[in-house]
Coordinates of C-alpha atoms in Angstrom, one line a residue:
Chain U
M1 CA -27.8 -36.0 4.3
G2 CA -31.5 -35.0 4.5
V3 CA -31.2 -33.7 8.0
S4 CA -28.2 -31.6 7.3
L5 CA -29.8 -30.2 4.2
L6 CA -32.8 -29.2 6.2
R7 CA -30.7 -27.6 8.8
R8 CA -28.8 -25.7 6.2
L9 CA -32.0 -24.5 4.6
G10 CA -33.2 -23.4 8.1
S11 CA -30.1 -21.3 8.7
L12 CA -30.4 -19.9 5.2
A13 CA -33.9 -18.6 6.0
A14 CA -32.6 -17.1 9.3
V15 CA -29.8 -15.4 7.5
L16 CA -32.2 -14.0 4.9
F17 CA -34.5 -12.8 7.6
C18 CA -31.7 -10.9 9.3
V19 CA -30.4 -9.4 6.1
V20 CA -33.8 -8.1 5.1
S21 CA -34.6 -6.7 8.5
I22 CA -31.3 -4.9 8.8
T23 CA -31.6 -3.4 5.3
F24 CA -35.1 -2.2 6.0
L25 CA -34.1 -0.6 9.2
L26 CA -31.1 1.1 7.8
I27 CA -33.1 2.6 5.0
R28 CA -36.0 3.7 7.1
L29 CA -33.9 5.1 9.9
S30 CA -31.6 7.1 7.6
P31 CA -32.7 10.8 7.3
G32 CA -34.4 12.1 4.2
G33 CA -37.5 10.5 2.6
P34 CA -37.8 9.1 -0.9
F35 CA -39.9 12.1 -2.0
D36 CA -37.6 14.9 -0.9
G37 CA -36.7 17.0 -3.9
E38 CA -35.8 20.5 -4.9
R39 CA -39.4 21.6 -4.4
K40 CA -41.4 21.0 -1.2
I41 CA -44.4 18.8 -2.0
P42 CA -47.8 19.9 -0.5
E43 CA -48.7 18.0 2.6
A44 CA -51.8 16.4 1.2
I45 CA -50.0 15.0 -1.8
E46 CA -47.2 13.8 0.3
K47 CA -49.6 12.0 2.5
Q48 CA -51.2 10.3 -0.5
L49 CA -47.8 9.3 -1.9
L50 CA -46.8 7.8 1.4
A51 CA -50.1 5.9 1.5
K52 CA -49.7 4.6 -2.0
Y53 CA -46.2 3.3 -1.3
K54 CA -47.3 2.0 2.1
L55 CA -44.8 4.2 3.9
D56 CA -47.3 5.6 6.4
G57 CA -48.0 4.3 9.9
S58 CA -45.5 3.4 12.6
L59 CA -42.2 1.7 11.9
W60 CA -43.5 -1.6 13.1
T61 CA -46.6 -1.6 10.9
Q62 CA -44.4 -0.7 7.9
Y63 CA -41.9 -3.4 8.7
S64 CA -44.5 -6.2 9.3
G65 CA -46.4 -5.1 6.2
Y66 CA -43.2 -5.3 4.1
M67 CA -42.4 -8.7 5.5
A68 CA -45.9 -9.9 4.7
D69 CA -45.6 -8.6 1.1
L70 CA -42.2 -10.3 0.7
L71 CA -43.6 -13.6 1.8
C72 CA -46.1 -13.3 -1.1
G73 CA -43.2 -12.6 -3.5
D74 CA -44.2 -8.9 -4.0
L75 CA -41.1 -6.7 -3.8
R76 CA -43.4 -3.6 -4.1
L77 CA -43.1 -0.5 -6.2
S78 CA -40.0 1.5 -6.9
T79 CA -40.3 5.0 -5.4
K80 CA -38.0 6.6 -8.0
Y81 CA -39.1 4.9 -11.2
R82 CA -42.7 5.6 -10.7
N83 CA -45.2 2.9 -11.5
R84 CA -42.6 0.3 -12.2
S85 CA -42.5 -2.6 -9.7
V86 CA -39.2 -3.8 -8.3
N87 CA -40.1 -7.3 -9.7
E88 CA -40.3 -5.8 -13.2
I89 CA -37.0 -4.0 -12.9
L90 CA -35.3 -7.1 -11.6
A91 CA -36.8 -9.2 -14.4
Q92 CA -35.3 -6.9 -17.0
T93 CA -31.9 -6.3 -15.6
L94 CA -31.0 -9.5 -13.8
P95 CA -30.5 -11.7 -16.9
V96 CA -27.9 -9.3 -18.1
T97 CA -26.0 -9.4 -14.8
L98 CA -26.3 -13.2 -14.6
C99 CA -25.1 -13.6 -18.2
L100 CA -22.0 -11.5 -17.6
G101 CA -21.4 -13.1 -14.2
G102 CA -21.8 -16.6 -15.6
I103 CA -19.3 -16.0 -18.4
A104 CA -16.8 -14.5 -16.0
F105 CA -17.3 -17.4 -13.6
V106 CA -16.6 -20.0 -16.3
L107 CA -13.6 -18.0 -17.5
A108 CA -12.2 -17.6 -14.0
T109 CA -12.6 -21.3 -13.0
V110 CA -11.4 -22.9 -16.2
G111 CA -8.6 -20.4 -16.8
G112 CA -7.5 -20.5 -13.2
I113 CA -7.4 -24.3 -12.9
W114 CA -5.5 -24.6 -16.1
L115 CA -2.9 -21.9 -15.2
G116 CA -2.4 -23.2 -11.7
T117 CA -1.9 -26.8 -13.0
L118 CA 0.6 -25.5 -15.6
A119 CA 2.5 -23.6 -13.0
A120 CA 2.6 -26.6 -10.7
M121 CA 3.8 -29.0 -13.5
H122 CA 6.7 -26.6 -14.3
Q123 CA 7.5 -25.7 -10.7
H124 CA 10.4 -23.2 -10.2
T125 CA 10.8 -22.5 -14.0
W126 CA 10.2 -19.2 -15.7
R127 CA 6.7 -20.3 -16.6
D128 CA 5.8 -20.8 -12.9
V129 CA 7.4 -17.6 -11.7
G130 CA 5.9 -15.6 -14.5
A131 CA 2.4 -17.0 -14.1
M132 CA 2.5 -16.4 -10.3
F133 CA 3.8 -12.9 -10.7
I134 CA 1.0 -12.0 -13.1
A135 CA -1.5 -13.7 -10.8
L136 CA -0.4 -11.6 -7.8
A137 CA -0.6 -8.5 -9.9
A138 CA -4.1 -9.4 -11.1
I139 CA -5.3 -10.0 -7.5
S140 CA -3.8 -6.7 -6.3
L141 CA -5.4 -4.6 -9.0
P142 CA -9.1 -3.7 -8.7
S143 CA -11.4 -3.9 -11.7
Y144 CA -11.7 -0.1 -11.9
I145 CA -8.1 0.1 -12.8
I146 CA -8.0 -2.9 -15.2
G147 CA -11.3 -2.0 -16.9
P148 CA -10.6 1.6 -17.9
V149 CA -7.0 0.7 -19.0
L150 CA -8.4 -2.1 -21.2
I151 CA -10.9 0.4 -22.7
L152 CA -8.1 2.9 -23.3
V153 CA -5.9 0.3 -25.0
F154 CA -8.3 -2.0 -26.9
G155 CA -11.2 0.4 -27.4
L156 CA -9.8 3.8 -27.9
E157 CA -6.2 3.2 -29.3
L158 CA -6.5 0.0 -31.2
H159 CA -10.2 0.1 -32.0
W160 CA -10.5 -3.7 -31.8
L161 CA -13.5 -3.8 -29.4
P162 CA -16.4 -1.6 -28.4
V163 CA -15.8 0.6 -25.3
G164 CA -19.1 -0.1 -23.8
G165 CA -22.7 -1.1 -24.2
W166 CA -24.5 -4.4 -24.5
G167 CA -25.9 -6.3 -27.5
N168 CA -23.7 -8.8 -29.3
W169 CA -20.7 -11.0 -28.3
E170 CA -18.1 -8.3 -28.9
H171 CA -19.6 -6.3 -26.0
I172 CA -19.0 -9.1 -23.5
I173 CA -15.3 -9.7 -24.0
L174 CA -13.8 -6.7 -22.2
P175 CA -16.2 -6.7 -19.2
A176 CA -15.9 -10.5 -18.8
I177 CA -12.1 -10.3 -18.7
T178 CA -12.1 -7.4 -16.3
L179 CA -14.5 -9.2 -14.0
A180 CA -12.8 -12.6 -14.2
A181 CA -9.1 -11.5 -14.0
P182 CA -8.7 -11.2 -10.2
A183 CA -10.8 -14.4 -9.6
M184 CA -8.8 -16.3 -12.2
A185 CA -5.6 -15.3 -10.5
A186 CA -6.8 -16.3 -7.0
I187 CA -7.9 -19.7 -8.3
A188 CA -4.6 -20.2 -10.2
R189 CA -2.6 -19.5 -6.9
L190 CA -4.8 -21.9 -4.9
M191 CA -4.6 -24.5 -7.7
R192 CA -0.9 -24.3 -7.9
G193 CA -0.4 -24.8 -4.2
S194 CA -2.7 -27.8 -3.9
M195 CA -1.4 -29.4 -7.1
V196 CA 2.2 -29.2 -5.9
E197 CA 1.2 -31.0 -2.8
T198 CA -0.9 -33.6 -4.6
L199 CA 1.9 -34.4 -7.0
Q200 CA 4.1 -35.5 -4.1
Q201 CA 1.6 -38.1 -2.9
D202 CA 1.9 -41.9 -3.2
F203 CA -0.9 -42.5 -5.6
V204 CA 0.7 -40.1 -8.1
R205 CA 4.0 -42.0 -7.8
T206 CA 2.1 -45.3 -8.4
A207 CA 0.5 -43.8 -11.5
R208 CA 3.9 -42.7 -12.8
A209 CA 5.4 -46.0 -12.0
K210 CA 2.7 -47.7 -14.1
G211 CA 4.3 -45.8 -17.0
L212 CA 1.4 -43.5 -17.6
R213 CA 2.1 -40.3 -19.6
E214 CA 2.7 -37.2 -17.4
S215 CA -0.4 -35.5 -18.9
V216 CA -2.6 -38.4 -17.9
V217 CA -1.1 -38.6 -14.4
V218 CA -1.8 -34.9 -13.9
Y219 CA -5.2 -34.4 -15.5
R220 CA -6.8 -37.8 -14.8
H221 CA -5.4 -38.7 -11.4
A222 CA -4.0 -35.7 -9.6
L223 CA -6.5 -33.0 -10.8
R224 CA -9.5 -34.7 -9.1
I225 CA -7.9 -34.4 -5.7
A226 CA -6.1 -31.1 -6.2
V227 CA -9.3 -29.3 -7.4
L228 CA -11.0 -29.6 -4.0
P229 CA -9.7 -26.4 -2.4
V230 CA -10.8 -24.6 -5.5
V231 CA -14.3 -26.0 -5.2
S232 CA -14.6 -24.7 -1.7
Y233 CA -13.4 -21.3 -2.9
L234 CA -16.2 -21.1 -5.5
G235 CA -18.7 -19.8 -2.9
P236 CA -16.7 -16.6 -1.9
L237 CA -15.8 -16.3 -5.6
A238 CA -19.5 -15.9 -6.5
A239 CA -19.7 -13.1 -3.9
H240 CA -16.7 -11.4 -5.5
L241 CA -18.2 -11.6 -8.9
L242 CA -21.6 -10.3 -7.8
T243 CA -20.1 -7.3 -6.0
G244 CA -17.6 -6.7 -8.7
S245 CA -20.2 -6.7 -11.4
I246 CA -21.7 -3.5 -10.0
I247 CA -18.4 -1.7 -10.8
V248 CA -17.9 -3.4 -14.1
E249 CA -21.4 -2.6 -15.3
T250 CA -20.8 1.0 -14.4
I251 CA -17.5 1.2 -16.3
F252 CA -18.8 -0.5 -19.4
H253 CA -22.3 1.1 -19.4
I254 CA -24.0 -2.3 -19.3
P255 CA -27.7 -2.1 -18.5
G256 CA -27.6 -4.7 -15.7
A257 CA -28.8 -4.6 -12.1
G258 CA -25.6 -3.0 -10.8
G259 CA -26.5 0.5 -12.0
F260 CA -29.9 0.3 -10.5
F261 CA -28.3 -0.8 -7.2
V262 CA -26.1 2.3 -7.0
N263 CA -28.9 4.6 -8.0
S264 CA -31.3 3.1 -5.6
I265 CA -29.0 4.1 -2.8
L266 CA -28.5 7.6 -4.1
N267 CA -32.2 8.1 -4.7
R268 CA -33.3 6.6 -1.3
D269 CA -35.3 4.2 -3.3
G270 CA -35.8 1.8 -0.4
F271 CA -37.9 -1.0 -1.9
L272 CA -35.7 -1.2 -5.0
L273 CA -32.6 -1.4 -2.8
G274 CA -34.3 -4.0 -0.5
G275 CA -35.3 -6.1 -3.5
M276 CA -31.7 -6.0 -4.9
V277 CA -30.2 -6.9 -1.6
I278 CA -32.6 -9.8 -1.2
V279 CA -32.0 -11.2 -4.6
Y280 CA -28.2 -10.9 -4.3
C281 CA -28.2 -12.6 -0.9
V282 CA -30.5 -15.4 -2.0
M283 CA -28.2 -16.1 -5.0
L284 CA -25.1 -16.1 -2.8
V285 CA -26.5 -18.2 0.0
L286 CA -28.0 -20.8 -2.5
F287 CA -24.7 -20.9 -4.4
N288 CA -22.8 -21.6 -1.2
L289 CA -25.2 -24.4 -0.4
I290 CA -24.7 -25.9 -3.9
V291 CA -20.9 -25.7 -3.5
D292 CA -21.1 -27.4 -0.1
L293 CA -23.2 -30.2 -1.5
A294 CA -20.9 -30.6 -4.5
Y295 CA -17.9 -30.7 -2.2
G296 CA -19.5 -33.5 -0.2
L297 CA -20.2 -35.5 -3.3
L298 CA -16.7 -35.1 -4.8
D299 CA -15.1 -36.0 -1.5
R300 CA -17.1 -39.1 -1.0
R301 CA -16.3 -40.4 -4.5
I302 CA -12.7 -40.1 -3.8
R303 CA -12.9 -41.8 -0.4
G304 CA -15.1 -44.6 -1.8
Chain E
M1 CA 7.9 -14.6 18.6
A2 CA 10.0 -13.7 15.6
D3 CA 12.1 -16.5 14.4
P4 CA 15.6 -15.1 13.4
R5 CA 15.8 -17.5 10.4
A6 CA 12.5 -16.1 9.1
I7 CA 13.8 -12.6 9.4
R8 CA 16.9 -13.6 7.4
R9 CA 14.7 -15.2 4.8
V10 CA 12.8 -11.9 4.4
L11 CA 16.0 -9.9 4.2
R12 CA 17.4 -12.2 1.4
N13 CA 14.2 -11.8 -0.7
P14 CA 14.8 -9.1 -3.3
A15 CA 11.0 -8.7 -4.0
A16 CA 10.4 -7.9 -0.4
W17 CA 13.2 -5.3 -0.4
A18 CA 12.0 -3.6 -3.6
S19 CA 8.4 -3.6 -2.3
A20 CA 9.4 -2.0 1.0
L21 CA 11.5 0.7 -0.7
I22 CA 8.7 1.5 -3.2
L23 CA 6.2 1.6 -0.4
G24 CA 8.3 3.9 1.7
F25 CA 8.7 6.2 -1.3
V26 CA 5.0 6.4 -2.0
V27 CA 4.1 7.0 1.7
V28 CA 6.8 9.7 2.1
A29 CA 5.7 11.4 -1.2
C30 CA 2.0 11.4 -0.2
V31 CA 2.5 12.5 3.4
A32 CA 5.3 15.1 2.9
G33 CA 4.9 16.0 -0.8
P34 CA 2.0 18.4 -0.6
F35 CA 3.9 20.5 2.0
F36 CA 6.5 21.3 -0.6
L37 CA 4.1 22.2 -3.3
P38 CA 2.2 25.5 -3.3
S39 CA -1.4 24.8 -2.0
S40 CA -2.8 27.0 -4.8
L41 CA -2.2 23.9 -7.0
G42 CA -5.2 22.2 -5.4
E43 CA -7.5 25.2 -6.2
P44 CA -9.3 25.6 -9.5
G45 CA -6.9 27.3 -12.0
Q46 CA -6.7 28.8 -15.5
S47 CA -5.5 25.9 -17.6
Q48 CA -8.2 23.2 -18.1
Y49 CA -7.3 19.7 -19.2
A50 CA -3.6 20.7 -19.8
P51 CA -1.6 17.7 -20.8
P52 CA 1.5 16.8 -18.7
S53 CA 4.2 19.4 -18.9
W54 CA 7.1 20.8 -16.8
E55 CA 4.7 23.0 -15.0
H56 CA 2.2 20.3 -14.3
P57 CA 4.0 16.9 -14.5
F58 CA 0.7 15.0 -14.3
G59 CA -1.4 17.5 -16.2
T60 CA -4.5 19.3 -15.0
D61 CA -8.1 18.3 -14.6
L62 CA -11.5 19.8 -15.6
N63 CA -11.2 22.7 -13.1
G64 CA -7.5 23.3 -13.8
R65 CA -6.3 21.7 -10.6
D66 CA -2.8 20.2 -10.7
Q67 CA -3.2 16.4 -11.0
L68 CA 0.1 15.6 -9.2
Y69 CA -1.1 17.6 -6.2
R70 CA -4.5 15.8 -6.3
V71 CA -2.9 12.4 -6.6
L72 CA -0.6 13.0 -3.6
T73 CA -3.4 14.4 -1.3
G74 CA -5.7 11.7 -2.5
G75 CA -3.1 9.1 -1.6
R76 CA -3.0 10.6 1.9
I77 CA -6.7 9.8 2.4
S78 CA -6.5 6.4 0.8
L79 CA -3.5 5.3 2.9
L80 CA -5.0 6.8 6.0
V81 CA -8.3 4.9 5.5
G82 CA -6.3 1.7 4.7
L83 CA -4.1 1.9 7.7
C84 CA -6.7 2.9 10.3
G85 CA -9.4 0.6 8.8
A86 CA -6.9 -2.3 9.0
A87 CA -6.2 -1.4 12.6
V88 CA -9.9 -1.5 13.5
S89 CA -10.2 -4.9 11.8
L90 CA -7.1 -6.1 13.6
V91 CA -8.6 -5.3 17.0
I92 CA -11.9 -7.0 16.2
G93 CA -10.4 -10.0 14.4
T94 CA -7.8 -10.7 17.0
T95 CA -10.2 -10.4 20.0
W96 CA -12.8 -12.6 18.2
G97 CA -10.2 -15.3 17.3
L98 CA -8.6 -15.2 20.7
V99 CA -11.8 -15.6 22.6
A100 CA -13.2 -18.3 20.2
G101 CA -10.0 -20.3 20.2
Y102 CA -9.4 -20.1 23.9
A103 CA -13.0 -20.7 25.0
G104 CA -13.4 -23.7 22.7
G105 CA -16.5 -26.0 22.7
K106 CA -19.9 -24.5 22.0
T107 CA -18.8 -20.9 22.2
D108 CA -16.1 -21.5 19.6
A109 CA -18.5 -23.3 17.3
W110 CA -21.1 -20.5 17.5
M111 CA -18.5 -17.7 17.0
M112 CA -17.0 -19.4 14.0
R113 CA -20.5 -20.2 12.6
I114 CA -21.1 -16.4 12.7
V115 CA -17.9 -15.8 10.8
D116 CA -18.9 -18.4 8.2
V117 CA -22.3 -16.8 7.7
L118 CA -20.7 -13.3 7.3
Y119 CA -18.4 -14.7 4.7
S120 CA -21.3 -15.7 2.5
V121 CA -23.1 -12.3 2.8
P122 CA -22.1 -9.4 0.4
R123 CA -20.7 -7.3 3.1
L124 CA -19.6 -4.3 1.0
I125 CA -23.2 -3.8 0.0
F126 CA -24.2 -3.3 3.6
I127 CA -21.4 -0.7 3.9
L128 CA -22.9 1.1 1.0
I129 CA -26.2 1.4 2.8
A130 CA -24.7 2.1 6.2
I131 CA -22.5 5.0 5.1
N132 CA -25.4 6.9 3.6
A133 CA -27.6 6.1 6.6
F134 CA -25.2 7.2 9.3
N135 CA -23.3 10.1 7.7
A136 CA -25.9 12.8 8.4
Q137 CA -26.4 11.6 12.0
L138 CA -22.7 11.6 12.7
Q139 CA -22.4 15.1 11.3
K140 CA -25.2 16.3 13.5
F141 CA -23.7 14.6 16.5
A142 CA -20.3 16.1 15.8
S143 CA -21.5 19.7 15.3
G144 CA -23.5 19.3 18.5
L145 CA -20.3 18.7 20.3
G146 CA -18.6 21.5 18.4
W147 CA -16.0 19.1 16.7
E148 CA -15.5 21.0 13.5
W149 CA -12.8 18.5 12.2
L150 CA -15.2 15.6 12.6
V151 CA -18.0 17.4 10.6
Q152 CA -15.6 17.8 7.7
S153 CA -14.2 14.3 7.7
S154 CA -17.3 12.4 8.9
R155 CA -17.2 10.2 5.8
I156 CA -13.6 9.3 6.4
A157 CA -14.4 8.4 10.0
I158 CA -17.4 6.3 9.0
L159 CA -15.3 4.6 6.2
I160 CA -12.6 3.6 8.6
V161 CA -14.9 2.1 11.2
T162 CA -17.3 0.3 8.8
L163 CA -14.5 -1.1 6.6
G164 CA -12.7 -2.3 9.7
V165 CA -15.9 -3.9 10.8
I166 CA -16.2 -6.0 7.6
E167 CA -12.6 -7.0 7.0
W168 CA -11.8 -8.9 10.2
L169 CA -13.1 -12.3 9.2
T170 CA -9.9 -13.8 7.8
M171 CA -7.9 -12.4 10.8
A172 CA -10.3 -14.0 13.2
R173 CA -9.9 -17.4 11.5
I174 CA -6.1 -17.3 11.5
V175 CA -5.8 -16.1 15.1
R176 CA -8.2 -18.8 16.2
G177 CA -6.2 -21.5 14.4
Q178 CA -3.0 -20.3 16.0
V179 CA -4.6 -20.2 19.5
L180 CA -5.9 -23.8 19.1
S181 CA -2.4 -25.0 18.4
L182 CA -0.8 -22.9 21.2
K183 CA -3.5 -23.9 23.8
S184 CA -2.3 -27.4 24.0
R185 CA 1.3 -26.4 24.7
Q186 CA 2.8 -26.9 28.1
F187 CA 3.5 -23.3 29.0
I188 CA -0.3 -22.6 28.8
A189 CA -1.0 -25.6 31.1
A190 CA 1.7 -24.3 33.5
A191 CA 0.1 -20.8 33.6
K192 CA -3.3 -22.4 34.3
V193 CA -1.8 -24.6 37.1
L194 CA -0.2 -21.5 38.6
G195 CA -3.6 -19.9 38.8
Q196 CA -3.3 -17.2 36.2
S197 CA -6.6 -15.6 35.3
H198 CA -8.1 -16.1 31.9
A199 CA -7.3 -12.5 30.9
G200 CA -3.8 -13.0 32.1
I201 CA -3.3 -16.1 29.9
L202 CA -4.9 -14.4 26.9
F203 CA -2.9 -11.2 27.0
R204 CA 0.3 -12.3 28.7
H205 CA 0.9 -15.7 27.2
L206 CA -1.1 -16.1 24.0
L207 CA -1.1 -12.6 22.5
P208 CA 2.7 -12.2 22.4
N209 CA 3.0 -15.5 20.5
L210 CA 0.5 -14.3 17.9
V211 CA 2.3 -11.0 17.1
G212 CA 4.1 -12.4 14.0
V213 CA 1.0 -13.8 12.4
I214 CA -1.0 -10.8 13.1
L215 CA 1.5 -8.4 11.6
I216 CA 1.7 -10.5 8.4
Y217 CA -2.0 -10.4 7.9
L218 CA -2.1 -6.7 8.7
T219 CA 0.1 -6.1 5.6
L220 CA -2.5 -8.1 3.6
T221 CA -5.5 -6.3 5.2
I222 CA -4.3 -2.8 4.4
P223 CA -4.5 -3.3 0.6
A224 CA -7.9 -5.0 1.0
V225 CA -9.2 -2.0 2.9
I226 CA -7.7 0.5 0.4
I227 CA -9.5 -1.4 -2.4
D228 CA -12.8 -1.4 -0.5
E229 CA -12.5 2.4 0.1
S230 CA -11.7 3.1 -3.6
F231 CA -14.6 0.8 -4.6
L232 CA -17.0 3.0 -2.7
S233 CA -15.4 6.2 -3.8
F234 CA -15.4 5.1 -7.4
L235 CA -19.2 4.6 -7.2
G236 CA -19.5 8.1 -5.7
L237 CA -20.6 6.8 -2.4
G238 CA -17.3 7.1 -0.4
I239 CA -15.1 10.2 -0.2
Q240 CA -17.0 13.2 -1.6
A241 CA -15.7 16.3 -3.5
P242 CA -13.8 18.5 -2.9
Q243 CA -11.9 15.9 -0.9
A244 CA -10.4 13.1 -3.2
S245 CA -9.0 9.7 -2.8
W246 CA -7.4 7.4 -5.4
G247 CA -10.8 5.8 -6.0
S248 CA -12.7 9.1 -6.7
L249 CA -9.7 10.3 -8.9
L250 CA -10.0 7.1 -10.9
A251 CA -13.7 7.6 -11.3
D252 CA -13.0 11.1 -12.7
G253 CA -10.3 9.6 -14.9
A254 CA -12.6 6.9 -16.2
G255 CA -15.2 9.5 -17.1
A256 CA -12.6 11.6 -18.9
I257 CA -11.7 9.1 -21.6
N258 CA -14.1 8.9 -24.5
P259 CA -13.8 8.3 -28.3
L260 CA -13.7 12.0 -29.1
K261 CA -10.8 13.1 -26.9
S262 CA -9.3 11.0 -24.2
F263 CA -7.6 12.9 -21.3
W264 CA -5.5 9.8 -20.5
W265 CA -3.4 11.5 -17.9
L266 CA -6.4 11.8 -15.5
L267 CA -6.7 8.0 -15.6
V268 CA -3.2 6.7 -16.0
F269 CA -1.5 8.6 -13.1
P270 CA -3.9 7.8 -10.3
A271 CA -4.1 4.2 -11.6
A272 CA -0.3 3.9 -11.7
C273 CA 0.1 5.2 -8.1
M274 CA -2.6 3.0 -6.7
S275 CA -1.3 -0.1 -8.6
V276 CA 2.2 0.4 -7.4
S277 CA 1.2 0.8 -3.8
L278 CA -1.2 -2.2 -3.8
L279 CA 1.4 -4.4 -5.6
A280 CA 4.1 -3.4 -3.2
L281 CA 1.9 -4.1 -0.2
N282 CA 0.8 -7.5 -1.5
F283 CA 4.3 -8.6 -2.5
L284 CA 5.6 -7.6 0.9
G285 CA 2.8 -9.4 2.7
D286 CA 3.3 -12.5 0.5
A287 CA 7.1 -12.5 1.2
L288 CA 6.5 -12.2 4.9
R289 CA 4.0 -15.0 4.9
D290 CA 6.2 -17.3 2.9
A291 CA 9.2 -16.5 5.2
F292 CA 7.3 -17.1 8.5
D293 CA 5.2 -20.0 7.4
P294 CA 7.1 -21.9 4.7
H295 CA 4.6 -24.8 4.7
G296 CA 1.4 -22.7 4.5

């Protein structure tokens, strides 16, 4: 256990190193500097700017300097939002993104497991067919179709919920649903498949033969085993939610990290983009690690 | 390769039939439609934000362009990127899976480890960076060669290649799995004993047996690539004006609805066209997968 964990952490570090290097190279090799604007800046000032943001010197000195700063936890200054450090911007925006992502994550997992189990219990009835039809539809449709349509219906026509912004609980409902819908559908499909298979196994027949109620059989006995494929799907799910939140935050005008992400690309704001990529990757890789560990624990309990 | 019983199962499935018909209709409309409409419809016109009428069935946009014409030409680009991107992913994924499965042992373990790692990295985010990094270089390269068409559609070309490069992972896993089960069959052993080269076994014996699986996952990769492309275009980082794809039309539409006056037709029509195509592709892919692989 300890050795495999160490090995995983080692490969995590290697992945992060590659990700950071590639991002840095892509940004520095792309044409156009961060200070290119409508007006040409005088040479002396540009030189000073480059020195302040540590963008002078050869590519190698820039790269090694950046890496050294990263190791100290310094993500450097944003070249667009002058005098604000990337650490500061992330500290302000990331909690919003994480809050939205967390709510969507819980909604997708709980809703998906419940819907999938329901469909499996009533296999081949109208409930099953209907739930799976809606699930396939929700997987097929991207959030930038679902989101604006929800705004149009619930925000602009019915006036039930605000169309955008961030502040109280009403603002969270529509974005969270938009973000969670495809993931919930994917989990429901996965859950249905594995539950149908589990319900045919011997231990379920034994439980039924003991005279247990059907709900106890399904939720106490079968669910523990049937949920395993869903657990292994949670890693990719987190990736979907993180990438998806960029779009959802744009649609609903939420002041999270997603908007800064897109703008940092358009503004050639290299260090802000680098910081975003690093934080996103760290979160994803760590989450995958946790999911793997949880899977091992769950599986062992079942075998033992 | 194709099991006749599986084909019969597909033909008996009404959802598959309906999806194929709808899909055919959308493709024909997008490819042939603009030829039958006057091309002046795509140019800025007099009537701004005109609601749907007989003259403009889908209404007009901010610049007075006909929305129906825009949706059809946008569909062309979306479908083109989806199809070609999926083809690129097919080549990479199939080759990767074939080699990994056939080589086995350490090579296989390493190649699949790379796939696992790539799964856990936010790949679309790299595409965001790569497109903006490479676009200017490709344009310079193309104009140096005098390829005017590539200068104009450099972004489409980059989108096709980069999206293909990130969407091959599932294909590689599936192909590898199939190769592993085929490898132990007797006809492969016979080919080895007869002294067939590795390339011969891979392409003569293994590949033909994989065609069914590959085609099924191709129908599921096309919508994935279309979604990726529209994701980038929605953020303003994919297809650029004056060209349009469904994603950039949706972005315009999402910007045109507000509490004061909502120009709903700019959002609803591109959304409907894209939804119908994506749903049809996914239903078709699902029906094919169920028919060919009833246990999976």
